[in-house]
């Protein structure tokens, strides 16, 4: 009897089990049949590998926010899209400014008829024409200490009266109506900038999005929410933004007048980059920018054709690249490869205030010669980098491709000799050093490798793992001993890299190494007063010689970007500096439909 | 209240003892000493510590945590926007998982020692020994990319259109939670199955289904409720890995980003909300005991 009851019970429970499994399976199958929403045809689908913080130009301090903000806002100047070496061109300025003989006064005439995007902040929601006062207002915002802009360094100490105004505002003794001597607007189309000293990087910083024009009406209406309500003059305006997910931009109907460039590098025509020469911009009606921080979904979505181009994650490099070229698999999918040189530098810095490291350049040279950059390039960059022999990367004025830094060469025997010469044969008598790094997996691997290299020399290294804030604080407070870091160019001028070694920029300034050399500083100051040209280049060469001989850094690499894109994306040419290049991109919708069907 | 006060004090102390200097962090790469000092002033970090602490308490009382130092977004907006996304990712699979685990555990206990039970045990041990990240990466690759059954990643602000993007994350979460929970619940059921009241019920000729569903299940629910309810406060933070891999704009990454950026206002808000939720759900679990087992008296 008992057995029978149990059997009946088990049968009943079995039915329940089948019911549960069946229900779940049916639900999943039903959902799986739901398709993704399709995007409109003339849409650019781009991916951003980090989360965008905000869309206020003065707040933009990361490349990801800059990527979005640069499509919405414009400044006085920009860069030519195709030409290399890089060339500054007018954007909201009618032409390049007239500059006084002493280089201290720059007069800009504004392009006529440029309007802000339509927005409820304007009467009847219609954007008004920009004036020179809008630039002065925008730059006051940049200088206003209450706004905490990271970008103020672009004007810091350069414009007459601006720093004084900043201090006075901080003390509550001035406001936006207080005149600034160095920013004058004789009429609505003229803007005069008076400098405290010749500042030959001024035109470069005026092409940076932090100096873009914003309307006072928008700032007053949206106040602290301005970072979510961008109102610029650019080719696209914000349609929607789901934070940490997706930004949708649509063509700004009031943006007119700019056409696709008619000239570029010699190879550009053959590459099809001049097929749209002279055609009105922008080409896309809509731009969808998806924020995806993880490599795998970014890469898989790209392979499915959901993004028009994407960088190659480290772990997928072998799938994408074969023998230095695009793999057959990706070629079959309708992709092509773009290789771009990034204007950047990685280096290992020594704290020159350290009693041992800072006082012994032979020791620093020995450490430099014990690091094998070529192995690092293979291990950590998939060969996507070239060794750095000086602070200046390729593509930047002052770079010399033929220059060879003798201490960049890996030579353990010579390094050991130098150790002996430095007074520490086989590392004897040398204290343990701490190599500070951040907590990312790659950063730790790099640190471990450095430790191994130094061990071969007899130098003991302890690895200090930090969060990014801890790391920057240690460097800024001069508490770090040795650390690895990278610098990306803000503009294509050697000064942007040599400032990292300028004596007046020691911590908490950008000279984290706290390197001070009188001769170097004098040359740096001399170069600051000179325009680009042979004389300045000669000075940079002398500065380079000093840095190489003093070895405050172990030079690392200049990175290369390997970027595959689909054939349907036309006019795509990675630009080393600007971010406002989306207006040049065009989607060949027919080709896209054809290729996507195969993916 | 004393617990909350202790938590605020601990959070504040930890932030001020460990971690980097936020002023240095937010001043940027080119900042001078003067600019860093100005930022320290703007952030209120130059005020005495007791004043900073009282300001924190004031924020808690007014439930206004201000703006993020890093993104400058309103913290309440960040949390409200993110919580909806996080809950839509975490809540449905949580309940699916609880239901599924209870059913599987009960069947496993019922068929104890048989092939079904052994298969479940081996399967669960297998599931437990694989990393969460592996499930996400493999499912995303196979089900999303290779088979095209689900979108690889994505999100939609509309509640109606977002659900196709949620199924794959749900599958990952459910599968990950199965291993440990089924084994745990099975152990609970096994303990109940050999109790005297079960033997008595069987002796009285009660239907097996009634014994299991009415008696064993009810008695097994007390330890299960404890485990389930204690996990619930964490639902609001979602899952960092799932959200990052599937491009879901939840708040899984908010606290992690805040810690990485020394964004104290966000850390304060998140820790406070998390603590309150933990206390609320602990209380809820006590209330549920009484509901499930009338012998438990609330005093």
mmCIF file of N, CA and C in Angstrom, chain A residues 5-6 9-10 12-14 16-17 24 28 31-32 34 36-37 51 53 59 145-148 150 152-153 156 166 224-225 227-228 241-246 292-294 296-297 300-301 303-304 333 468-470 472-473 476-477 487-488 490 499 508-510, chain B residues 19-21 24-31 33 35-36 38-39 42-43 67 69-73 77-78 81 100 107 110-111 114 116 137 140-141 145 149-153 155-157 161 163-165 167 205 208-209 244-245 247 249 257 260-262:
data_model
loop_
_atom_site.group_PDB
_atom_site.id
_atom_site.type_symbol
_atom_site.label_atom_id
_atom_site.label_comp_id
_atom_site.label_asym_id
_atom_site.label_seq_id
_atom_site.Cartn_x
_atom_site.Cartn_y
_atom_site.Cartn_z
ATOM 1 N N UNK A 5 1.286 4.240 -2.911
ATOM 2 C CA UNK A 5 1.055 5.674 -2.669
ATOM 3 C C UNK A 5 2.249 6.506 -3.110
ATOM 4 N N UNK A 6 3.430 5.958 -2.776
ATOM 5 C CA UNK A 6 4.645 6.677 -3.155
ATOM 6 C C UNK A 6 4.720 6.808 -4.663
ATOM 7 N N UNK A 9 2.415 9.420 -5.848
ATOM 8 C CA UNK A 9 2.954 10.743 -5.513
ATOM 9 C C UNK A 9 4.074 11.130 -6.450
ATOM 10 N N UNK A 10 4.979 10.238 -6.718
ATOM 11 C CA UNK A 10 6.114 10.555 -7.589
ATOM 12 C C UNK A 10 5.653 10.891 -8.993
ATOM 13 N N UNK A 12 2.877 12.259 -9.807
ATOM 14 C CA UNK A 12 2.289 13.597 -9.747
ATOM 15 C C UNK A 12 3.382 14.665 -9.712
ATOM 16 N N UNK A 13 4.387 14.434 -8.915
ATOM 17 C CA UNK A 13 5.489 15.399 -8.840
ATOM 18 C C UNK A 13 6.256 15.472 -10.159
ATOM 19 N N UNK A 14 6.351 14.340 -10.816
ATOM 20 C CA UNK A 14 7.027 14.309 -12.109
ATOM 21 C C UNK A 14 6.306 15.206 -13.116
ATOM 22 N N UNK A 16 4.515 17.749 -12.387
ATOM 23 C CA UNK A 16 4.784 19.139 -12.010
ATOM 24 C C UNK A 16 6.145 19.572 -12.535
ATOM 25 N N UNK A 17 7.125 18.658 -12.434
ATOM 26 C CA UNK A 17 8.475 18.975 -12.916
ATOM 27 C C UNK A 17 8.458 19.256 -14.411
ATOM 28 N N UNK A 24 9.156 27.231 -18.556
ATOM 29 C CA UNK A 24 10.364 28.067 -18.666
ATOM 30 C C UNK A 24 10.900 28.031 -20.095
ATOM 31 N N UNK A 28 11.294 31.266 -22.684
ATOM 32 C CA UNK A 28 12.575 31.662 -23.269
ATOM 33 C C UNK A 28 12.519 31.672 -24.791
ATOM 34 N N UNK A 31 10.603 34.686 -26.047
ATOM 35 C CA UNK A 31 11.388 35.907 -25.935
ATOM 36 C C UNK A 31 12.500 35.941 -26.962
ATOM 37 N N UNK A 32 13.094 34.772 -27.186
ATOM 38 C CA UNK A 32 14.211 34.709 -28.138
ATOM 39 C C UNK A 32 13.769 35.099 -29.535
ATOM 40 N N UNK A 34 11.884 37.493 -30.239
ATOM 41 C CA UNK A 34 11.737 38.941 -30.346
ATOM 42 C C UNK A 34 13.006 39.517 -30.959
ATOM 43 N N UNK A 36 15.678 42.550 -32.309
ATOM 44 C CA UNK A 36 16.140 43.872 -31.935
ATOM 45 C C UNK A 36 15.475 44.926 -32.814
ATOM 46 N N UNK A 37 15.314 46.097 -32.241
ATOM 47 C CA UNK A 37 14.746 47.177 -33.055
ATOM 48 C C UNK A 37 15.772 47.596 -34.108
ATOM 49 N N UNK A 51 32.198 55.165 -19.922
ATOM 50 C CA UNK A 51 30.969 55.918 -19.709
ATOM 51 C C UNK A 51 31.209 57.414 -19.833
ATOM 52 N N UNK A 53 30.640 61.183 -18.905
ATOM 53 C CA UNK A 53 30.284 61.807 -17.623
ATOM 54 C C UNK A 53 29.266 62.928 -17.803
ATOM 55 N N UNK A 59 33.730 71.004 -18.673
ATOM 56 C CA UNK A 59 33.899 69.858 -17.785
ATOM 57 C C UNK A 59 34.570 68.681 -18.472
ATOM 58 N N UNK A 145 36.496 79.814 -10.799
ATOM 59 C CA UNK A 145 36.932 78.705 -9.925
ATOM 60 C C UNK A 145 35.766 77.897 -9.379
ATOM 61 N N UNK A 146 34.582 78.504 -9.319
ATOM 62 C CA UNK A 146 33.420 77.778 -8.770
ATOM 63 C C UNK A 146 32.997 76.636 -9.700
ATOM 64 N N UNK A 147 33.422 76.742 -10.968
ATOM 65 C CA UNK A 147 33.062 75.676 -11.913
ATOM 66 C C UNK A 147 34.045 74.515 -11.901
ATOM 67 N N UNK A 148 35.146 74.664 -11.204
ATOM 68 C CA UNK A 148 36.136 73.581 -11.037
ATOM 69 C C UNK A 148 36.545 72.946 -12.365
ATOM 70 N N UNK A 150 38.744 71.446 -15.122
ATOM 71 C CA UNK A 150 40.112 70.920 -15.267
ATOM 72 C C UNK A 150 40.819 71.578 -16.441
ATOM 73 N N UNK A 152 41.153 74.762 -17.246
ATOM 74 C CA UNK A 152 41.618 76.141 -17.150
ATOM 75 C C UNK A 152 43.099 76.303 -17.521
ATOM 76 N N UNK A 153 43.845 75.230 -17.409
ATOM 77 C CA UNK A 153 45.284 75.320 -17.705
ATOM 78 C C UNK A 153 45.541 75.871 -19.109
ATOM 79 N N UNK A 156 45.692 79.488 -18.369
ATOM 80 C CA UNK A 156 46.313 79.865 -17.095
ATOM 81 C C UNK A 156 47.581 80.712 -17.296
ATOM 82 N N UNK A 166 39.890 85.644 -12.145
ATOM 83 C CA UNK A 166 39.594 84.344 -11.523
ATOM 84 C C UNK A 166 39.749 84.429 -10.001
ATOM 85 N N UNK A 224 23.012 73.962 -13.056
ATOM 86 C CA UNK A 224 23.925 72.830 -12.867
ATOM 87 C C UNK A 224 23.574 71.639 -13.756
ATOM 88 N N UNK A 225 22.387 71.681 -14.338
ATOM 89 C CA UNK A 225 21.980 70.585 -15.226
ATOM 90 C C UNK A 225 22.449 70.828 -16.667
ATOM 91 N N UNK A 227 25.092 70.198 -17.934
ATOM 92 C CA UNK A 227 25.876 69.054 -18.431
ATOM 93 C C UNK A 227 24.996 67.997 -19.096
ATOM 94 N N UNK A 228 23.676 68.095 -18.870
ATOM 95 C CA UNK A 228 22.745 67.169 -19.537
ATOM 96 C C UNK A 228 21.946 67.858 -20.640
ATOM 97 N N UNK A 241 19.766 60.736 -24.273
ATOM 98 C CA UNK A 241 20.926 60.163 -23.592
ATOM 99 C C UNK A 241 20.440 59.311 -22.429
ATOM 100 N N UNK A 242 20.606 58.017 -22.573
ATOM 101 C CA UNK A 242 20.371 57.122 -21.438
ATOM 102 C C UNK A 242 21.751 56.928 -20.831
ATOM 103 N N UNK A 243 21.955 57.521 -19.674
ATOM 104 C CA UNK A 243 23.296 57.542 -19.082
ATOM 105 C C UNK A 243 23.870 56.141 -18.925
ATOM 106 N N UNK A 244 25.131 56.001 -19.243
ATOM 107 C CA UNK A 244 25.861 54.719 -19.189
ATOM 108 C C UNK A 244 25.335 53.707 -20.193
ATOM 109 N N UNK A 245 24.626 54.190 -21.209
ATOM 110 C CA UNK A 245 24.111 53.246 -22.193
ATOM 111 C C UNK A 245 24.213 53.781 -23.622
ATOM 112 N N UNK A 246 23.504 54.835 -23.929
ATOM 113 C CA UNK A 246 23.442 55.235 -25.335
ATOM 114 C C UNK A 246 23.166 56.734 -25.472
ATOM 115 N N UNK A 292 29.976 51.066 -24.066
ATOM 116 C CA UNK A 292 30.203 49.673 -23.652
ATOM 117 C C UNK A 292 31.613 49.557 -23.083
ATOM 118 N N UNK A 293 31.702 49.273 -21.812
ATOM 119 C CA UNK A 293 33.022 49.293 -21.188
ATOM 120 C C UNK A 293 33.793 47.979 -21.357
ATOM 121 N N UNK A 294 33.076 46.886 -21.592
ATOM 122 C CA UNK A 294 33.765 45.594 -21.694
ATOM 123 C C UNK A 294 34.166 45.300 -23.144
ATOM 124 N N UNK A 296 34.573 42.280 -24.755
ATOM 125 C CA UNK A 296 33.881 41.223 -25.522
ATOM 126 C C UNK A 296 32.604 41.709 -26.206
ATOM 127 N N UNK A 297 31.648 42.321 -25.480
ATOM 128 C CA UNK A 297 30.425 42.750 -26.178
ATOM 129 C C UNK A 297 30.706 43.796 -27.252
ATOM 130 N N UNK A 300 32.117 41.674 -30.228
ATOM 131 C CA UNK A 300 31.104 40.815 -30.852
ATOM 132 C C UNK A 300 30.061 41.652 -31.595
ATOM 133 N N UNK A 301 29.653 42.754 -30.989
ATOM 134 C CA UNK A 301 28.693 43.635 -31.675
ATOM 135 C C UNK A 301 29.290 44.201 -32.959
ATOM 136 N N UNK A 303 31.609 42.710 -34.811
ATOM 137 C CA UNK A 303 31.647 41.618 -35.793
ATOM 138 C C UNK A 303 30.268 41.372 -36.410
ATOM 139 N N UNK A 304 29.231 41.671 -35.660
ATOM 140 C CA UNK A 304 27.866 41.506 -36.165
ATOM 141 C C UNK A 304 27.429 42.712 -37.006
ATOM 142 N N UNK A 333 34.364 39.508 -43.951
ATOM 143 C CA UNK A 333 33.201 40.183 -43.392
ATOM 144 C C UNK A 333 33.009 41.576 -43.988
ATOM 145 N N UNK A 468 43.329 54.525 -8.672
ATOM 146 C CA UNK A 468 43.806 55.685 -9.444
ATOM 147 C C UNK A 468 43.951 56.925 -8.549
ATOM 148 N N UNK A 469 42.957 57.228 -7.667
ATOM 149 C CA UNK A 469 43.135 58.408 -6.814
ATOM 150 C C UNK A 469 44.347 58.291 -5.889
ATOM 151 N N UNK A 470 44.585 57.096 -5.368
ATOM 152 C CA UNK A 470 45.751 56.919 -4.490
ATOM 153 C C UNK A 470 47.034 57.125 -5.281
ATOM 154 N N UNK A 472 47.512 58.894 -8.117
ATOM 155 C CA UNK A 472 47.762 60.306 -8.475
ATOM 156 C C UNK A 472 48.147 61.111 -7.239
ATOM 157 N N UNK A 473 47.528 60.784 -6.121
ATOM 158 C CA UNK A 473 47.857 61.533 -4.902
ATOM 159 C C UNK A 473 49.318 61.299 -4.505
ATOM 160 N N UNK A 476 51.431 63.295 -6.923
ATOM 161 C CA UNK A 476 51.282 64.747 -6.720
ATOM 162 C C UNK A 476 51.876 65.200 -5.384
ATOM 163 N N UNK A 477 51.872 64.296 -4.405
ATOM 164 C CA UNK A 477 52.435 64.663 -3.100
ATOM 165 C C UNK A 477 53.898 64.239 -2.973
ATOM 166 N N UNK A 487 51.233 59.674 -21.406
ATOM 167 C CA UNK A 487 50.766 61.041 -21.683
ATOM 168 C C UNK A 487 50.290 61.108 -23.131
ATOM 169 N N UNK A 488 49.066 61.594 -23.314
ATOM 170 C CA UNK A 488 48.538 61.797 -24.672
ATOM 171 C C UNK A 488 48.621 63.276 -25.011
ATOM 172 N N UNK A 490 47.812 66.900 -26.012
ATOM 173 C CA UNK A 490 46.635 67.768 -26.081
ATOM 174 C C UNK A 490 46.633 68.504 -27.416
ATOM 175 N N UNK A 499 56.844 70.116 -21.236
ATOM 176 C CA UNK A 499 56.341 70.754 -20.008
ATOM 177 C C UNK A 499 56.330 69.760 -18.840
ATOM 178 N N UNK A 508 52.635 69.596 -7.303
ATOM 179 C CA UNK A 508 51.534 68.835 -7.898
ATOM 180 C C UNK A 508 51.264 69.163 -9.365
ATOM 181 N N UNK A 509 52.144 69.873 -10.014
ATOM 182 C CA UNK A 509 51.994 70.150 -11.446
ATOM 183 C C UNK A 509 52.284 68.906 -12.276
ATOM 184 N N UNK A 510 52.266 69.057 -13.604
ATOM 185 C CA UNK A 510 52.426 67.877 -14.457
ATOM 186 C C UNK A 510 53.815 67.243 -14.453
ATOM 187 N N UNK B 19 42.482 55.957 0.739
ATOM 188 C CA UNK B 19 42.091 56.560 -0.542
ATOM 189 C C UNK B 19 42.897 57.804 -0.833
ATOM 190 N N UNK B 20 42.780 58.255 -2.073
ATOM 191 C CA UNK B 20 43.558 59.407 -2.508
ATOM 192 C C UNK B 20 42.880 60.713 -2.153
ATOM 193 N N UNK B 21 43.563 61.791 -2.493
ATOM 194 C CA UNK B 21 43.036 63.125 -2.239
ATOM 195 C C UNK B 21 42.088 63.503 -3.381
ATOM 196 N N UNK B 24 43.109 66.500 -5.606
ATOM 197 C CA UNK B 24 44.148 66.187 -6.596
ATOM 198 C C UNK B 24 43.508 65.489 -7.794
ATOM 199 N N UNK B 25 42.606 64.571 -7.468
ATOM 200 C CA UNK B 25 41.948 63.787 -8.512
ATOM 201 C C UNK B 25 41.162 64.678 -9.469
ATOM 202 N N UNK B 26 40.408 65.616 -8.906
ATOM 203 C CA UNK B 26 39.505 66.403 -9.747
ATOM 204 C C UNK B 26 40.151 67.669 -10.304
ATOM 205 N N UNK B 27 41.364 67.960 -9.863
ATOM 206 C CA UNK B 27 42.032 69.151 -10.387
ATOM 207 C C UNK B 27 42.573 68.904 -11.790
ATOM 208 N N UNK B 28 42.807 67.650 -12.124
ATOM 209 C CA UNK B 28 43.269 67.343 -13.472
ATOM 210 C C UNK B 28 44.767 67.270 -13.575
ATOM 211 N N UNK B 29 45.199 66.820 -14.748
ATOM 212 C CA UNK B 29 46.611 66.492 -14.924
ATOM 213 C C UNK B 29 47.530 67.709 -14.939
ATOM 214 N N UNK B 30 47.000 68.875 -15.298
ATOM 215 C CA UNK B 30 47.854 70.057 -15.423
ATOM 216 C C UNK B 30 47.705 71.043 -14.274
ATOM 217 N N UNK B 31 47.011 70.647 -13.230
ATOM 218 C CA UNK B 31 46.687 71.610 -12.177
ATOM 219 C C UNK B 31 47.907 72.031 -11.371
ATOM 220 N N UNK B 33 49.437 73.898 -7.707
ATOM 221 C CA UNK B 33 49.105 73.770 -6.283
ATOM 222 C C UNK B 33 47.949 74.700 -5.921
ATOM 223 N N UNK B 35 45.514 75.759 -7.876
ATOM 224 C CA UNK B 35 44.241 75.222 -8.389
ATOM 225 C C UNK B 35 43.740 74.062 -7.524
ATOM 226 N N UNK B 36 44.667 73.231 -7.071
ATOM 227 C CA UNK B 36 44.259 72.109 -6.209
ATOM 228 C C UNK B 36 43.652 72.656 -4.909
ATOM 229 N N UNK B 38 42.177 75.533 -4.564
ATOM 230 C CA UNK B 38 40.860 76.109 -4.883
ATOM 231 C C UNK B 38 39.801 75.007 -4.941
ATOM 232 N N UNK B 39 40.175 73.886 -5.524
ATOM 233 C CA UNK B 39 39.218 72.781 -5.635
ATOM 234 C C UNK B 39 38.920 72.197 -4.258
ATOM 235 N N UNK B 42 36.405 74.412 -2.876
ATOM 236 C CA UNK B 42 35.088 74.244 -3.502
ATOM 237 C C UNK B 42 34.400 72.961 -3.021
ATOM 238 N N UNK B 43 35.189 71.928 -2.772
ATOM 239 C CA UNK B 43 34.610 70.652 -2.318
ATOM 240 C C UNK B 43 34.352 70.633 -0.813
ATOM 241 N N UNK B 67 25.622 66.435 -5.486
ATOM 242 C CA UNK B 67 26.087 65.986 -6.798
ATOM 243 C C UNK B 67 27.367 65.173 -6.684
ATOM 244 N N UNK B 69 31.056 64.291 -7.270
ATOM 245 C CA UNK B 69 32.242 65.113 -7.519
ATOM 246 C C UNK B 69 32.852 64.791 -8.876
ATOM 247 N N UNK B 70 32.692 63.553 -9.276
ATOM 248 C CA UNK B 70 33.338 63.121 -10.510
ATOM 249 C C UNK B 70 32.531 63.507 -11.747
ATOM 250 N N UNK B 71 31.284 63.049 -11.830
ATOM 251 C CA UNK B 71 30.496 63.324 -13.048
ATOM 252 C C UNK B 71 29.681 64.601 -12.917
ATOM 253 N N UNK B 72 29.532 65.109 -11.692
ATOM 254 C CA UNK B 72 28.737 66.298 -11.376
ATOM 255 C C UNK B 72 27.246 66.088 -11.593
ATOM 256 N N UNK B 73 26.861 64.845 -11.799
ATOM 257 C CA UNK B 73 25.440 64.554 -11.938
ATOM 258 C C UNK B 73 24.803 64.534 -10.555
ATOM 259 N N UNK B 77 19.432 61.487 -8.987
ATOM 260 C CA UNK B 77 19.085 61.116 -10.372
ATOM 261 C C UNK B 77 19.863 59.876 -10.792
ATOM 262 N N UNK B 78 21.152 59.857 -10.453
ATOM 263 C CA UNK B 78 21.977 58.698 -10.815
ATOM 264 C C UNK B 78 21.382 57.429 -10.212
ATOM 265 N N UNK B 81 17.705 56.693 -11.706
ATOM 266 C CA UNK B 81 17.826 56.182 -13.084
ATOM 267 C C UNK B 81 18.396 54.768 -13.100
ATOM 268 N N UNK B 100 12.941 28.112 -8.947
ATOM 269 C CA UNK B 100 13.557 26.972 -9.635
ATOM 270 C C UNK B 100 14.406 26.138 -8.669
ATOM 271 N N UNK B 107 12.638 18.185 -5.631
ATOM 272 C CA UNK B 107 12.637 16.971 -6.449
ATOM 273 C C UNK B 107 13.877 16.129 -6.162
ATOM 274 N N UNK B 110 13.380 14.429 -3.022
ATOM 275 C CA UNK B 110 12.359 13.403 -3.185
ATOM 276 C C UNK B 110 12.937 12.152 -3.858
ATOM 277 N N UNK B 111 13.728 12.391 -4.907
ATOM 278 C CA UNK B 111 14.336 11.272 -5.643
ATOM 279 C C UNK B 111 15.728 10.944 -5.092
ATOM 280 N N UNK B 114 18.707 8.591 -6.313
ATOM 281 C CA UNK B 114 18.453 8.072 -7.661
ATOM 282 C C UNK B 114 19.260 8.860 -8.693
ATOM 283 N N UNK B 116 18.283 10.960 -10.958
ATOM 284 C CA UNK B 116 17.920 12.376 -11.054
ATOM 285 C C UNK B 116 18.648 13.182 -9.991
ATOM 286 N N UNK B 137 30.538 35.304 -20.471
ATOM 287 C CA UNK B 137 31.268 35.378 -21.742
ATOM 288 C C UNK B 137 30.826 34.267 -22.701
ATOM 289 N N UNK B 140 27.115 34.837 -23.806
ATOM 290 C CA UNK B 140 27.040 35.983 -24.712
ATOM 291 C C UNK B 140 27.573 35.586 -26.092
ATOM 292 N N UNK B 141 28.654 34.829 -26.074
ATOM 293 C CA UNK B 141 29.259 34.419 -27.344
ATOM 294 C C UNK B 141 28.359 33.419 -28.077
ATOM 295 N N UNK B 145 25.997 35.885 -29.946
ATOM 296 C CA UNK B 145 26.741 36.096 -31.194
ATOM 297 C C UNK B 145 26.577 34.942 -32.175
ATOM 298 N N UNK B 149 20.304 34.132 -30.847
ATOM 299 C CA UNK B 149 19.005 33.988 -30.173
ATOM 300 C C UNK B 149 18.603 35.263 -29.427
ATOM 301 N N UNK B 150 19.597 35.971 -28.933
ATOM 302 C CA UNK B 150 19.323 37.186 -28.157
ATOM 303 C C UNK B 150 20.272 38.294 -28.637
ATOM 304 N N UNK B 151 19.902 39.555 -28.374
ATOM 305 C CA UNK B 151 20.874 40.617 -28.663
ATOM 306 C C UNK B 151 22.141 40.387 -27.837
ATOM 307 N N UNK B 152 23.308 40.682 -28.404
ATOM 308 C CA UNK B 152 24.571 40.470 -27.684
ATOM 309 C C UNK B 152 24.595 41.329 -26.421
ATOM 310 N N UNK B 153 24.146 42.538 -26.569
ATOM 311 C CA UNK B 153 24.037 43.450 -25.426
ATOM 312 C C UNK B 153 23.073 44.545 -25.835
ATOM 313 N N UNK B 155 20.074 47.824 -24.444
ATOM 314 C CA UNK B 155 19.137 48.322 -23.448
ATOM 315 C C UNK B 155 18.165 49.246 -24.140
ATOM 316 N N UNK B 156 16.967 49.353 -23.601
ATOM 317 C CA UNK B 156 16.025 50.330 -24.115
ATOM 318 C C UNK B 156 15.357 51.007 -22.928
ATOM 319 N N UNK B 157 15.217 52.321 -23.030
ATOM 320 C CA UNK B 157 14.637 53.063 -21.911
ATOM 321 C C UNK B 157 13.180 52.663 -21.697
ATOM 322 N N UNK B 161 10.116 47.763 -24.549
ATOM 323 C CA UNK B 161 11.130 47.351 -25.512
ATOM 324 C C UNK B 161 12.413 46.817 -24.891
ATOM 325 N N UNK B 163 12.806 44.344 -22.688
ATOM 326 C CA UNK B 163 12.902 42.965 -22.204
ATOM 327 C C UNK B 163 13.670 41.999 -23.108
ATOM 328 N N UNK B 164 13.703 42.203 -24.464
ATOM 329 C CA UNK B 164 14.552 41.279 -25.232
ATOM 330 C C UNK B 164 16.026 41.331 -24.798
ATOM 331 N N UNK B 165 16.433 42.512 -24.313
ATOM 332 C CA UNK B 165 17.829 42.656 -23.888
ATOM 333 C C UNK B 165 18.081 42.012 -22.521
ATOM 334 N N UNK B 167 16.763 39.026 -21.329
ATOM 335 C CA UNK B 167 16.665 37.571 -21.183
ATOM 336 C C UNK B 167 18.041 36.914 -21.002
ATOM 337 N N UNK B 205 -1.219 7.950 6.154
ATOM 338 C CA UNK B 205 -1.666 7.724 4.780
ATOM 339 C C UNK B 205 -1.902 8.997 3.986
ATOM 340 N N UNK B 208 1.439 11.991 -0.756
ATOM 341 C CA UNK B 208 2.846 12.458 -0.768
ATOM 342 C C UNK B 208 2.950 13.921 -1.188
ATOM 343 N N UNK B 209 2.121 14.284 -2.198
ATOM 344 C CA UNK B 209 2.192 15.676 -2.668
ATOM 345 C C UNK B 209 1.842 16.641 -1.536
ATOM 346 N N UNK B 244 27.903 45.558 -16.912
ATOM 347 C CA UNK B 244 28.983 45.999 -17.805
ATOM 348 C C UNK B 244 28.995 45.204 -19.103
ATOM 349 N N UNK B 245 28.830 43.894 -18.996
ATOM 350 C CA UNK B 245 28.909 43.057 -20.193
ATOM 351 C C UNK B 245 27.698 43.230 -21.105
ATOM 352 N N UNK B 247 25.795 45.999 -21.205
ATOM 353 C CA UNK B 247 25.530 47.412 -21.496
ATOM 354 C C UNK B 247 24.262 47.916 -20.836
ATOM 355 N N UNK B 249 22.391 50.112 -18.067
ATOM 356 C CA UNK B 249 22.775 51.296 -17.287
ATOM 357 C C UNK B 249 22.288 51.259 -15.843
ATOM 358 N N UNK B 257 32.741 52.724 -9.519
ATOM 359 C CA UNK B 257 33.303 53.934 -10.141
ATOM 360 C C UNK B 257 33.584 54.999 -9.088
ATOM 361 N N UNK B 260 36.646 54.128 -7.268
ATOM 362 C CA UNK B 260 37.814 54.319 -8.134
ATOM 363 C C UNK B 260 38.137 55.791 -8.325
ATOM 364 N N UNK B 261 37.133 56.657 -8.185
ATOM 365 C CA UNK B 261 37.356 58.085 -8.435
ATOM 366 C C UNK B 261 37.395 58.939 -7.169
ATOM 367 N N UNK B 262 37.380 58.296 -5.993
ATOM 368 C CA UNK B 262 37.327 59.028 -4.722
ATOM 369 C C UNK B 262 36.124 59.977 -4.699
#
